[in-house]
Amino acid sequence: MWGGRFAAQPADAMQAINASIDVDKRLWREDIEGSQAHADMLAAQGIITQEDNAAIQAGLDQIAAEILEGSFVFSAELEDIHLNIEARLTERIGEAGKRLHTGRSRNDQVATDFKLWTMRAAREAGDGLRALQNALLKQAEPHADWVMPGFTHLQTAQPITLGHHLLAYVSMFERDRVRLIGGALEAAWECPLGAAALAGTSYPIDRERTAAALGFHEPAHNSLDAVGSRDFALAALANLAIAATHLSRLAEEIVLWTSPQFGFARLSDAWSTGSSIMPQKRNPDAAELIRAKAARIGADFSALNAIVQKLPLAYAKDLQEDKALTFNAFDSFALSITAMIGMVETIRFEREAMRAAAARGYSTATDLADWLVRELRVPFREAHEITGKIVRRAEDAGVAELGQLPLDAFQAVDPRITEAARALLTVEKSVESRDSYGGTAPQRVREQVERWKEMFR
Ligand code: ARG
């Protein structure tokens, strides 16, 4: 394709390091779409004839069919998807095929193809997140009033509801989704096609037309930027890495919750694995792999960022490595989402274990302090101090829950404490009392479930 000025063949390893077809064949749809828009425009501008355009359009349609049915032969000698398709086109339609590359370069071609691919992938990742949100919502609703320990520093903090905990992820994934969709919208603004190799072209092309045909808002305004920039992919990977981080945190909770030490939940058989030596094991491998994949998705972002950051304008072949990283990240993400949905849909929560854990660690201590403030108008700092002393007594007495301490032990610290205060110190009363907007109280959780359902309708 470019052999005219060379006398000898490239070294085998040259071809091996240079060829990208194994990776970028996934761009075939976008490549054909871009070429069809380009050829249409060339014909409309009188740069090629209508007959040539018709042959190109039909030839590209046939190539799409060949690729779909698996009969297309991809060749490493032809380097990449662009040259593979162009060569096959010429094989099929002859001379007209050789006119397709007029007024463009692989540099603007690949930037356009890859941008189109990344936009679509980001939207699909957003759809995956929405499906996961729905799965979480379905679990949050029936568990709106199931009590579990809420943690800070992974130390028992205050009782919360399981529904509330699950809805926290629905919020996180909503921001992730919006970020991904927003990135795709931003990428759709400028179309690189027509920037040619780096400087534009001398043919009277119509860049508005190709931009519109491919669903972009307008042509990119600087040809060097158009072929040399990959921030659309960096943004997509960064957004994906953040979403993967949230997936990983949920995965980490599944790992913790399903451990016998927590015993809060049990994964279904379909999402558990056994051990080859320890017959009793039920391992949460999928959750663990989601954690690891999140690390790799973040690394994909870092790798592409490092590739781009040292490149002078405009195109350099380093940029060819953008695709393997991006494809890998989106593939891993899609698989992680599918696995997470499977786990979330079929996980079984253990009400008693969660409730018992919620009551341990004097988790209702804040409720007592709040009672002292509310009923006795004790300043909060002082209430904190009084409650701290009572917690110490409970600890010394070996009592597991604050509410199990006899009233006289409370009154020994502060005689104003009544039975009514002591009666408040159950985990159920505790969560019911936290009914500020966005709080853990079951009625607030149900309110949020309804809000999300309304939003997702
Ligand atoms: N396969 C190349 C890539 O992915 C296409 C662009 C090639 N451009 C060039 N000047 N060699 O980046």
Short mmCIF file of C-alpha atoms and ligand atoms in Angstrom, two decimals:
data_model
loop_
_atom_site.label_atom_id
_atom_site.label_comp_id
_atom_site.label_asym_id
_atom_site.label_seq_id
_atom_site.Cartn_x
_atom_site.Cartn_y
_atom_site.Cartn_z
CA MET A 1 0.00 0.00 0.00
CA TRP A 2 2.91 2.30 0.66
CA GLY A 3 5.68 0.17 -0.89
CA GLY A 4 6.35 2.43 -3.87
CA ARG A 5 9.38 4.17 -2.45
CA PHE A 6 11.01 1.03 -0.95
CA ALA A 7 13.24 -1.50 -2.66
CA ALA A 8 13.19 -4.22 0.03
CA GLN A 9 10.53 -5.85 2.19
CA PRO A 10 10.18 -4.93 5.88
CA ALA A 11 11.80 -7.28 8.41
CA ASP A 12 9.46 -9.85 9.89
CA ALA A 13 9.65 -8.29 13.32
CA MET A 14 9.05 -4.87 11.75
CA GLN A 15 5.82 -6.20 10.41
CA ALA A 16 5.01 -7.83 13.72
CA ILE A 17 5.52 -4.67 15.75
CA ASN A 18 3.79 -2.50 13.17
CA ALA A 19 0.70 -4.51 12.34
CA SER A 20 -2.40 -3.72 14.36
CA ILE A 21 -4.99 -5.70 12.46
CA ASP A 22 -5.53 -8.26 15.23
CA VAL A 23 -6.65 -5.44 17.47
CA ASP A 24 -8.19 -2.84 15.19
CA LYS A 25 -10.30 -5.19 13.11
CA ARG A 26 -12.92 -4.37 15.71
CA LEU A 27 -13.19 -0.95 14.07
CA TRP A 28 -14.52 -2.41 10.84
CA ARG A 29 -18.04 -1.04 11.19
CA GLU A 30 -16.83 2.46 11.97
CA ASP A 31 -14.24 2.25 9.19
CA ILE A 32 -16.86 1.35 6.61
CA GLU A 33 -19.25 3.97 7.94
CA GLY A 34 -16.52 6.62 7.73
CA SER A 35 -15.48 5.56 4.22
CA GLN A 36 -19.05 5.63 2.97
CA ALA A 37 -19.57 9.13 4.32
CA HIS A 38 -16.25 10.23 2.81
CA ALA A 39 -17.02 8.76 -0.64
CA ASP A 40 -20.49 10.30 -0.69
CA MET A 41 -18.96 13.65 0.07
CA LEU A 42 -16.23 13.25 -2.58
CA ALA A 43 -18.95 12.54 -5.17
CA ALA A 44 -21.16 15.42 -4.03
CA GLN A 45 -18.16 17.73 -4.41
CA GLY A 46 -17.35 16.38 -7.86
CA ILE A 47 -14.00 14.99 -6.65
CA ILE A 48 -14.96 11.48 -7.74
CA THR A 49 -17.77 10.48 -10.11
CA GLN A 50 -21.20 9.30 -8.99
CA GLU A 51 -20.46 5.95 -10.69
CA ASP A 52 -17.32 5.48 -8.65
CA ASN A 53 -19.21 6.43 -5.51
CA ALA A 54 -21.95 3.92 -6.27
CA ALA A 55 -19.35 1.19 -6.79
CA ILE A 56 -17.60 2.16 -3.54
CA GLN A 57 -20.83 2.17 -1.54
CA ALA A 58 -21.92 -1.22 -2.86
CA GLY A 59 -18.41 -2.66 -2.48
CA LEU A 60 -18.19 -1.52 1.15
CA ASP A 61 -21.64 -3.00 1.87
CA GLN A 62 -20.44 -6.31 0.47
CA ILE A 63 -17.29 -6.16 2.56
CA ALA A 64 -19.42 -5.55 5.65
CA ALA A 65 -21.38 -8.67 4.74
CA GLU A 66 -18.18 -10.67 4.24
CA ILE A 67 -16.87 -9.61 7.64
CA LEU A 68 -20.17 -10.41 9.31
CA GLU A 69 -20.34 -13.89 7.79
CA GLY A 70 -16.67 -14.51 8.62
CA SER A 71 -15.35 -14.95 5.10
CA PHE A 72 -13.22 -11.79 5.05
CA VAL A 73 -9.51 -12.61 5.25
CA PHE A 74 -7.65 -10.18 7.48
CA SER A 75 -4.00 -9.85 6.57
CA ALA A 76 -1.13 -8.65 8.76
CA GLU A 77 0.78 -7.63 5.65
CA LEU A 78 -1.90 -4.99 5.15
CA GLU A 79 -1.14 -3.67 8.65
CA ASP A 80 -4.47 -2.43 9.87
CA ILE A 81 -8.22 -2.41 9.31
CA HIS A 82 -8.07 0.65 7.05
CA LEU A 83 -5.67 -0.89 4.54
CA ASN A 84 -7.33 -4.29 4.77
CA ILE A 85 -10.71 -2.90 3.81
CA GLU A 86 -9.34 -0.59 1.15
CA ALA A 87 -7.33 -3.40 -0.47
CA ARG A 88 -10.34 -5.70 -0.52
CA LEU A 89 -12.47 -2.93 -1.99
CA THR A 90 -10.05 -2.46 -4.86
CA GLU A 91 -9.91 -6.22 -5.34
CA ARG A 92 -13.67 -6.23 -5.67
CA ILE A 93 -14.43 -3.06 -7.63
CA GLY A 94 -11.11 -2.20 -9.26
CA GLU A 95 -10.08 1.35 -10.13
CA ALA A 96 -12.87 3.09 -8.15
CA GLY A 97 -11.53 1.53 -4.96
CA LYS A 98 -8.23 3.27 -5.52
CA ARG A 99 -9.99 6.64 -5.51
CA LEU A 100 -11.49 6.25 -2.04
CA HIS A 101 -8.41 7.54 -0.22
CA THR A 102 -8.51 10.90 -2.06
CA GLY A 103 -8.40 13.83 0.35
CA ARG A 104 -7.99 11.82 3.50
CA SER A 105 -5.29 9.93 5.40
CA ARG A 106 -5.27 7.01 7.74
CA ASN A 107 -4.55 9.58 10.45
CA ASP A 108 -7.91 11.32 10.26
CA GLN A 109 -9.54 8.03 9.35
CA VAL A 110 -8.39 6.23 12.48
CA ALA A 111 -9.11 9.21 14.71
CA THR A 112 -12.68 9.24 13.37
CA ASP A 113 -13.21 5.48 13.52
CA PHE A 114 -11.83 5.21 17.01
CA LYS A 115 -13.83 8.17 18.26
CA LEU A 116 -17.04 6.66 16.90
CA TRP A 117 -16.19 3.33 18.54
CA THR A 118 -15.39 4.92 21.89
CA MET A 119 -18.58 6.98 21.91
CA ARG A 120 -20.66 3.88 21.32
CA ALA A 121 -18.76 1.88 23.93
CA ALA A 122 -19.24 4.63 26.51
CA ARG A 123 -22.99 4.70 25.86
CA GLU A 124 -23.15 0.91 26.16
CA ALA A 125 -21.20 1.01 29.42
CA GLY A 126 -23.78 3.53 30.62
CA ASP A 127 -26.56 1.12 29.69
CA GLY A 128 -24.79 -1.62 31.65
CA LEU A 129 -24.64 0.63 34.68
CA ARG A 130 -28.35 1.33 34.39
CA ALA A 131 -29.09 -2.41 34.35
CA LEU A 132 -26.97 -2.84 37.48
CA GLN A 133 -28.77 0.04 39.15
CA ASN A 134 -32.07 -1.71 38.48
CA ALA A 135 -30.76 -4.93 40.01
CA LEU A 136 -29.64 -3.02 43.11
CA LEU A 137 -32.97 -1.24 43.32
CA LYS A 138 -34.81 -4.56 43.24
CA GLN A 139 -32.77 -5.71 46.22
CA ALA A 140 -32.98 -2.41 48.09
CA GLU A 141 -36.78 -2.37 48.15
CA PRO A 142 -37.47 -5.59 50.09
CA HIS A 143 -34.51 -4.86 52.37
CA ALA A 144 -35.46 -1.28 53.18
CA ASP A 145 -35.83 -2.07 56.89
CA TRP A 146 -33.24 -4.82 57.37
CA VAL A 147 -30.77 -3.60 59.95
CA MET A 148 -27.04 -3.98 59.51
CA PRO A 149 -24.01 -2.30 61.01
CA GLY A 150 -22.84 0.85 59.29
CA PHE A 151 -19.08 1.24 59.37
CA THR A 152 -16.53 3.98 59.46
CA HIS A 153 -12.90 2.82 59.52
CA LEU A 154 -14.52 -0.64 59.17
CA GLN A 155 -15.40 -0.26 62.85
CA THR A 156 -19.06 -0.55 63.83
CA ALA A 157 -20.39 3.00 63.76
CA GLN A 158 -24.18 3.20 63.74
CA PRO A 159 -26.92 0.83 62.67
CA ILE A 160 -28.09 1.39 59.12
CA THR A 161 -30.50 -0.36 56.79
CA LEU A 162 -29.39 -2.72 54.05
CA GLY A 163 -31.60 -0.95 51.53
CA HIS A 164 -29.81 2.28 52.34
CA HIS A 165 -26.43 0.67 51.85
CA LEU A 166 -27.43 -0.75 48.45
CA LEU A 167 -28.88 2.56 47.31
CA ALA A 168 -25.55 4.25 48.01
CA TYR A 169 -24.23 2.34 45.00
CA VAL A 170 -27.21 3.34 42.88
CA SER A 171 -26.19 6.96 43.52
CA MET A 172 -22.55 6.29 42.67
CA PHE A 173 -23.41 4.43 39.49
CA GLU A 174 -25.76 7.21 38.42
CA ARG A 175 -22.91 9.73 38.49
CA ASP A 176 -20.70 7.24 36.65
CA ARG A 177 -23.34 6.78 34.00
CA VAL A 178 -23.83 10.51 33.53
CA ARG A 179 -20.05 10.99 33.28
CA LEU A 180 -19.76 8.31 30.58
CA ILE A 181 -22.72 9.60 28.56
CA GLY A 182 -21.48 13.17 28.97
CA GLY A 183 -18.08 12.12 27.66
CA ALA A 184 -19.71 10.56 24.61
CA LEU A 185 -21.68 13.75 23.97
CA GLU A 186 -18.54 15.83 24.24
CA ALA A 187 -16.71 13.50 21.85
CA ALA A 188 -19.57 13.86 19.36
CA TRP A 189 -18.86 17.56 19.08
CA GLU A 190 -15.90 17.61 16.68
CA CYS A 191 -15.35 15.33 13.70
CA PRO A 192 -11.69 14.63 12.81
CA LEU A 193 -12.43 13.41 9.28
CA GLY A 194 -11.00 15.66 6.58
CA ALA A 195 -8.01 16.77 8.64
CA ALA A 196 -6.09 14.38 6.36
CA ALA A 197 -2.52 13.55 7.41
CA LEU A 198 -2.10 16.65 9.58
CA ALA A 199 -2.47 19.81 7.51
CA GLY A 200 -5.81 19.48 5.78
CA THR A 201 -6.13 18.85 2.07
CA SER A 202 -6.08 20.74 -1.22
CA TYR A 203 -9.22 18.99 -2.49
CA PRO A 204 -12.46 20.98 -2.14
CA ILE A 205 -13.89 18.63 0.50
CA ASP A 206 -17.02 19.40 2.52
CA ARG A 207 -16.25 18.65 6.12
CA GLU A 208 -19.61 19.87 7.39
CA ARG A 209 -21.23 17.17 5.31
CA THR A 210 -19.11 14.26 6.57
CA ALA A 211 -19.36 15.51 10.16
CA ALA A 212 -23.16 15.55 9.94
CA ALA A 213 -23.33 12.21 8.12
CA LEU A 214 -21.38 10.56 10.95
CA GLY A 215 -23.47 12.16 13.68
CA PHE A 216 -20.97 14.79 14.80
CA HIS A 217 -21.94 18.34 15.58
CA GLU A 218 -19.27 20.08 13.52
CA PRO A 219 -15.89 19.47 11.88
CA ALA A 220 -12.85 19.72 14.15
CA HIS A 221 -11.45 23.20 13.77
CA ASN A 222 -7.76 22.39 13.75
CA SER A 223 -6.35 19.59 11.64
CA LEU A 224 -3.31 18.99 13.88
CA ASP A 225 -5.52 18.66 16.93
CA ALA A 226 -7.94 16.43 15.01
CA VAL A 227 -5.34 13.79 14.15
CA GLY A 228 -3.06 14.14 17.16
CA SER A 229 -5.51 14.17 20.08
CA ARG A 230 -6.87 11.25 22.01
CA ASP A 231 -8.38 13.03 24.98
CA PHE A 232 -11.79 11.60 24.00
CA ALA A 233 -10.37 8.14 24.76
CA LEU A 234 -8.55 9.35 27.86
CA ALA A 235 -11.76 10.85 29.20
CA ALA A 236 -13.70 7.69 28.43
CA LEU A 237 -11.07 5.56 30.18
CA ALA A 238 -10.91 7.87 33.18
CA ASN A 239 -14.69 7.80 33.48
CA LEU A 240 -14.65 4.04 33.09
CA ALA A 241 -11.91 3.71 35.70
CA ILE A 242 -13.98 5.67 38.21
CA ALA A 243 -17.02 3.50 37.54
CA ALA A 244 -14.82 0.40 37.86
CA THR A 245 -13.56 1.71 41.19
CA HIS A 246 -17.15 1.84 42.42
CA LEU A 247 -17.76 -1.67 41.11
CA SER A 248 -14.66 -2.77 42.95
CA ARG A 249 -15.85 -1.31 46.24
CA LEU A 250 -19.13 -3.17 45.92
CA ALA A 251 -17.18 -6.30 45.03
CA GLU A 252 -15.05 -5.81 48.13
CA GLU A 253 -18.18 -5.60 50.28
CA ILE A 254 -19.47 -8.81 48.75
CA VAL A 255 -16.16 -10.48 49.62
CA LEU A 256 -16.41 -9.25 53.20
CA TRP A 257 -20.10 -9.92 53.67
CA THR A 258 -19.91 -13.49 52.36
CA SER A 259 -16.95 -14.42 54.55
CA PRO A 260 -17.95 -16.69 57.45
CA GLN A 261 -16.60 -14.04 59.84
CA PHE A 262 -19.24 -11.56 58.67
CA GLY A 263 -21.86 -14.04 57.49
CA PHE A 264 -24.05 -11.22 56.17
CA ALA A 265 -24.75 -12.78 52.81
CA ARG A 266 -24.42 -15.87 50.70
CA LEU A 267 -23.74 -15.91 46.99
CA SER A 268 -25.81 -18.26 44.86
CA ASP A 269 -24.16 -21.43 43.57
CA ALA A 270 -23.99 -19.90 40.11
CA TRP A 271 -21.73 -17.15 41.45
CA SER A 272 -19.63 -19.15 43.88
CA THR A 273 -16.62 -21.33 43.24
CA GLY A 274 -15.24 -24.22 45.21
CA SER A 275 -11.78 -25.11 46.33
CA SER A 276 -9.86 -28.02 44.88
CA ILE A 277 -8.66 -29.01 48.34
CA MET A 278 -11.03 -27.58 50.95
CA PRO A 279 -14.49 -29.07 50.39
CA GLN A 280 -16.30 -26.54 52.57
CA LYS A 281 -15.24 -23.46 50.62
CA ARG A 282 -17.57 -21.11 48.72
CA ASN A 283 -15.33 -18.54 47.16
CA PRO A 284 -16.47 -15.20 45.72
CA ASP A 285 -14.07 -15.37 42.76
CA ALA A 286 -16.14 -13.14 40.50
CA ALA A 287 -16.15 -10.35 43.07
CA GLU A 288 -12.41 -10.71 43.53
CA LEU A 289 -11.82 -10.57 39.79
CA ILE A 290 -13.96 -7.47 39.51
CA ARG A 291 -11.60 -5.83 42.03
CA ALA A 292 -8.58 -6.88 39.98
CA LYS A 293 -10.14 -5.78 36.70
CA ALA A 294 -10.82 -2.36 38.18
CA ALA A 295 -7.10 -2.06 38.87
CA ARG A 296 -6.33 -2.96 35.29
CA ILE A 297 -8.87 -0.52 33.87
CA GLY A 298 -7.22 2.25 35.88
CA ALA A 299 -3.89 1.07 34.51
CA ASP A 300 -5.26 1.24 30.96
CA PHE A 301 -6.05 4.88 31.55
CA SER A 302 -2.58 5.50 33.01
CA ALA A 303 -0.90 3.74 30.10
CA LEU A 304 -2.69 5.75 27.43
CA ASN A 305 -2.12 8.94 29.36
CA ALA A 306 1.59 8.18 29.50
CA ILE A 307 1.63 7.39 25.78
CA VAL A 308 -0.02 10.65 24.78
CA GLN A 309 1.75 12.98 27.18
CA LYS A 310 5.15 12.83 25.51
CA LEU A 311 4.04 13.11 21.87
CA PRO A 312 4.77 16.26 19.91
CA LEU A 313 2.03 17.18 17.45
CA ALA A 314 0.63 15.66 15.41
CA TYR A 315 0.24 11.90 14.82
CA ALA A 316 2.83 9.37 15.97
CA LYS A 317 2.56 5.61 15.76
CA ASP A 318 2.55 5.36 19.54
CA LEU A 319 -1.10 6.29 19.22
CA GLN A 320 -1.82 2.95 17.58
CA GLU A 321 -1.57 1.38 21.04
CA ASP A 322 -4.59 3.41 22.18
CA LYS A 323 -6.99 0.82 20.87
CA ALA A 324 -5.77 -2.33 22.66
CA LEU A 325 -5.91 -0.45 25.96
CA THR A 326 -9.34 0.98 25.34
CA PHE A 327 -10.85 -2.23 24.00
CA ASN A 328 -9.47 -4.16 26.92
CA ALA A 329 -10.85 -1.67 29.42
CA PHE A 330 -14.35 -1.68 27.92
CA ASP A 331 -14.38 -5.49 27.58
CA SER A 332 -13.32 -5.95 31.19
CA PHE A 333 -15.88 -3.44 32.31
CA ALA A 334 -18.73 -5.09 30.42
CA LEU A 335 -17.84 -8.47 31.88
CA SER A 336 -17.56 -7.00 35.36
CA ILE A 337 -21.01 -5.44 35.04
CA THR A 338 -22.56 -8.71 33.87
CA ALA A 339 -20.97 -10.60 36.75
CA MET A 340 -22.00 -7.97 39.27
CA ILE A 341 -25.60 -8.03 38.06
CA GLY A 342 -25.59 -11.82 38.37
CA MET A 343 -24.27 -11.68 41.91
CA VAL A 344 -26.59 -8.89 43.03
CA GLU A 345 -29.68 -10.56 41.58
CA THR A 346 -29.08 -13.86 43.32
CA ILE A 347 -27.31 -12.98 46.57
CA ARG A 348 -29.17 -13.95 49.74
CA PHE A 349 -28.84 -11.72 52.77
CA GLU A 350 -28.79 -13.09 56.30
CA ARG A 351 -31.11 -10.94 58.34
CA GLU A 352 -30.24 -12.28 61.80
CA ALA A 353 -26.48 -12.14 61.33
CA MET A 354 -26.66 -8.56 60.11
CA ARG A 355 -28.94 -7.49 62.90
CA ALA A 356 -26.80 -9.14 65.56
CA ALA A 357 -23.67 -7.51 64.19
CA ALA A 358 -25.46 -4.16 64.11
CA ALA A 359 -26.18 -4.41 67.81
CA ARG A 360 -22.60 -5.22 68.75
CA GLY A 361 -19.94 -2.60 69.35
CA TYR A 362 -22.32 -0.29 71.26
CA SER A 363 -23.61 1.01 67.97
CA THR A 364 -26.49 2.89 69.60
CA ALA A 365 -24.24 5.06 71.77
CA THR A 366 -24.96 8.12 69.63
CA ASP A 367 -28.67 7.58 70.20
CA LEU A 368 -28.15 7.90 73.94
CA ALA A 369 -26.07 11.04 73.49
CA ASP A 370 -28.79 12.45 71.23
CA TRP A 371 -31.44 11.68 73.88
CA LEU A 372 -29.44 13.58 76.50
CA VAL A 373 -29.26 16.56 74.15
CA ARG A 374 -32.90 16.39 73.09
CA GLU A 375 -34.60 15.60 76.41
CA LEU A 376 -32.26 17.14 78.98
CA ARG A 377 -30.80 19.94 76.84
CA VAL A 378 -27.32 18.72 77.77
CA PRO A 379 -24.72 20.28 75.41
CA PHE A 380 -23.65 17.65 72.86
CA ARG A 381 -19.99 17.56 73.98
CA GLU A 382 -21.10 16.80 77.51
CA ALA A 383 -23.59 14.18 76.31
CA HIS A 384 -20.73 12.55 74.40
CA GLU A 385 -18.69 12.40 77.59
CA ILE A 386 -21.52 10.93 79.68
CA THR A 387 -22.27 8.30 77.03
CA GLY A 388 -18.59 7.42 76.79
CA LYS A 389 -18.56 6.62 80.49
CA ILE A 390 -21.60 4.39 80.11
CA VAL A 391 -19.95 2.55 77.21
CA ARG A 392 -16.93 1.95 79.43
CA ARG A 393 -19.21 0.49 82.13
CA ALA A 394 -20.88 -1.78 79.61
CA GLU A 395 -17.47 -2.95 78.45
CA ASP A 396 -16.31 -3.58 82.01
CA ALA A 397 -19.52 -5.47 82.79
CA GLY A 398 -19.03 -7.58 79.66
CA VAL A 399 -22.42 -6.52 78.27
CA ALA A 400 -22.59 -6.72 74.48
CA GLU A 401 -25.30 -4.15 73.82
CA LEU A 402 -25.82 -0.83 75.55
CA GLY A 403 -29.54 -1.49 75.99
CA GLN A 404 -28.80 -4.62 78.03
CA LEU A 405 -27.09 -2.63 80.77
CA PRO A 406 -29.40 -2.25 83.81
CA LEU A 407 -30.89 1.21 84.41
CA ASP A 408 -28.99 1.75 87.64
CA ALA A 409 -25.71 1.49 85.74
CA PHE A 410 -26.87 4.36 83.53
CA GLN A 411 -28.05 6.32 86.52
CA ALA A 412 -24.77 5.78 88.32
CA VAL A 413 -23.20 7.90 85.57
CA ASP A 414 -26.10 10.34 85.25
CA PRO A 415 -29.15 10.04 87.52
CA ARG A 416 -31.34 11.91 85.04
CA ILE A 417 -31.28 9.00 82.56
CA THR A 418 -34.65 7.21 82.49
CA GLU A 419 -36.07 3.93 81.32
CA ALA A 420 -37.40 5.75 78.25
CA ALA A 421 -33.84 6.57 77.23
CA ARG A 422 -32.69 3.00 77.75
CA ALA A 423 -35.62 1.69 75.73
CA LEU A 424 -34.47 3.74 72.74
CA LEU A 425 -31.22 1.85 72.47
CA THR A 426 -32.32 -0.85 70.02
CA VAL A 427 -31.01 -0.99 66.49
CA GLU A 428 -34.54 -0.72 65.05
CA LYS A 429 -35.31 2.47 66.97
CA SER A 430 -31.93 3.79 66.03
CA VAL A 431 -32.45 3.46 62.27
CA GLU A 432 -36.04 4.71 62.50
CA SER A 433 -34.82 7.84 64.21
CA ARG A 434 -32.36 8.74 61.43
CA ASP A 435 -35.10 10.08 59.23
CA SER A 436 -33.45 13.23 57.90
CA TYR A 437 -33.57 13.52 54.11
CA GLY A 438 -31.18 10.99 52.57
CA GLY A 439 -30.89 9.20 55.91
CA THR A 440 -31.08 5.51 56.68
CA ALA A 441 -34.61 5.33 58.16
CA PRO A 442 -36.72 2.72 56.33
CA GLN A 443 -39.29 5.31 55.25
CA ARG A 444 -36.52 7.44 53.75
CA VAL A 445 -35.09 4.42 51.96
CA ARG A 446 -38.53 3.62 50.50
CA GLU A 447 -38.86 7.23 49.44
CA GLN A 448 -35.55 6.97 47.56
CA VAL A 449 -36.53 3.67 45.97
CA GLU A 450 -39.61 5.44 44.59
CA ARG A 451 -37.55 8.39 43.39
CA TRP A 452 -35.16 6.13 41.48
CA LYS A 453 -38.01 4.09 40.02
CA GLU A 454 -39.60 7.28 38.78
CA MET A 455 -36.29 8.41 37.28
CA PHE A 456 -35.63 5.09 35.56
CA ARG A 457 -39.11 4.88 34.06
N1 ARG B 1 -3.15 1.69 12.41
C1 ARG B 1 -2.87 3.07 12.61
C2 ARG B 1 -3.28 3.49 14.02
O1 ARG B 1 -4.02 2.79 14.61
C3 ARG B 1 -3.58 3.93 11.61
C4 ARG B 1 -2.91 5.21 11.34
C5 ARG B 1 -1.63 4.98 10.61
N2 ARG B 1 -1.02 6.20 10.26
C6 ARG B 1 0.24 6.28 9.90
N3 ARG B 1 0.73 7.45 9.62
N4 ARG B 1 1.03 5.22 9.83
O2 ARG B 1 -2.86 4.48 14.53
#
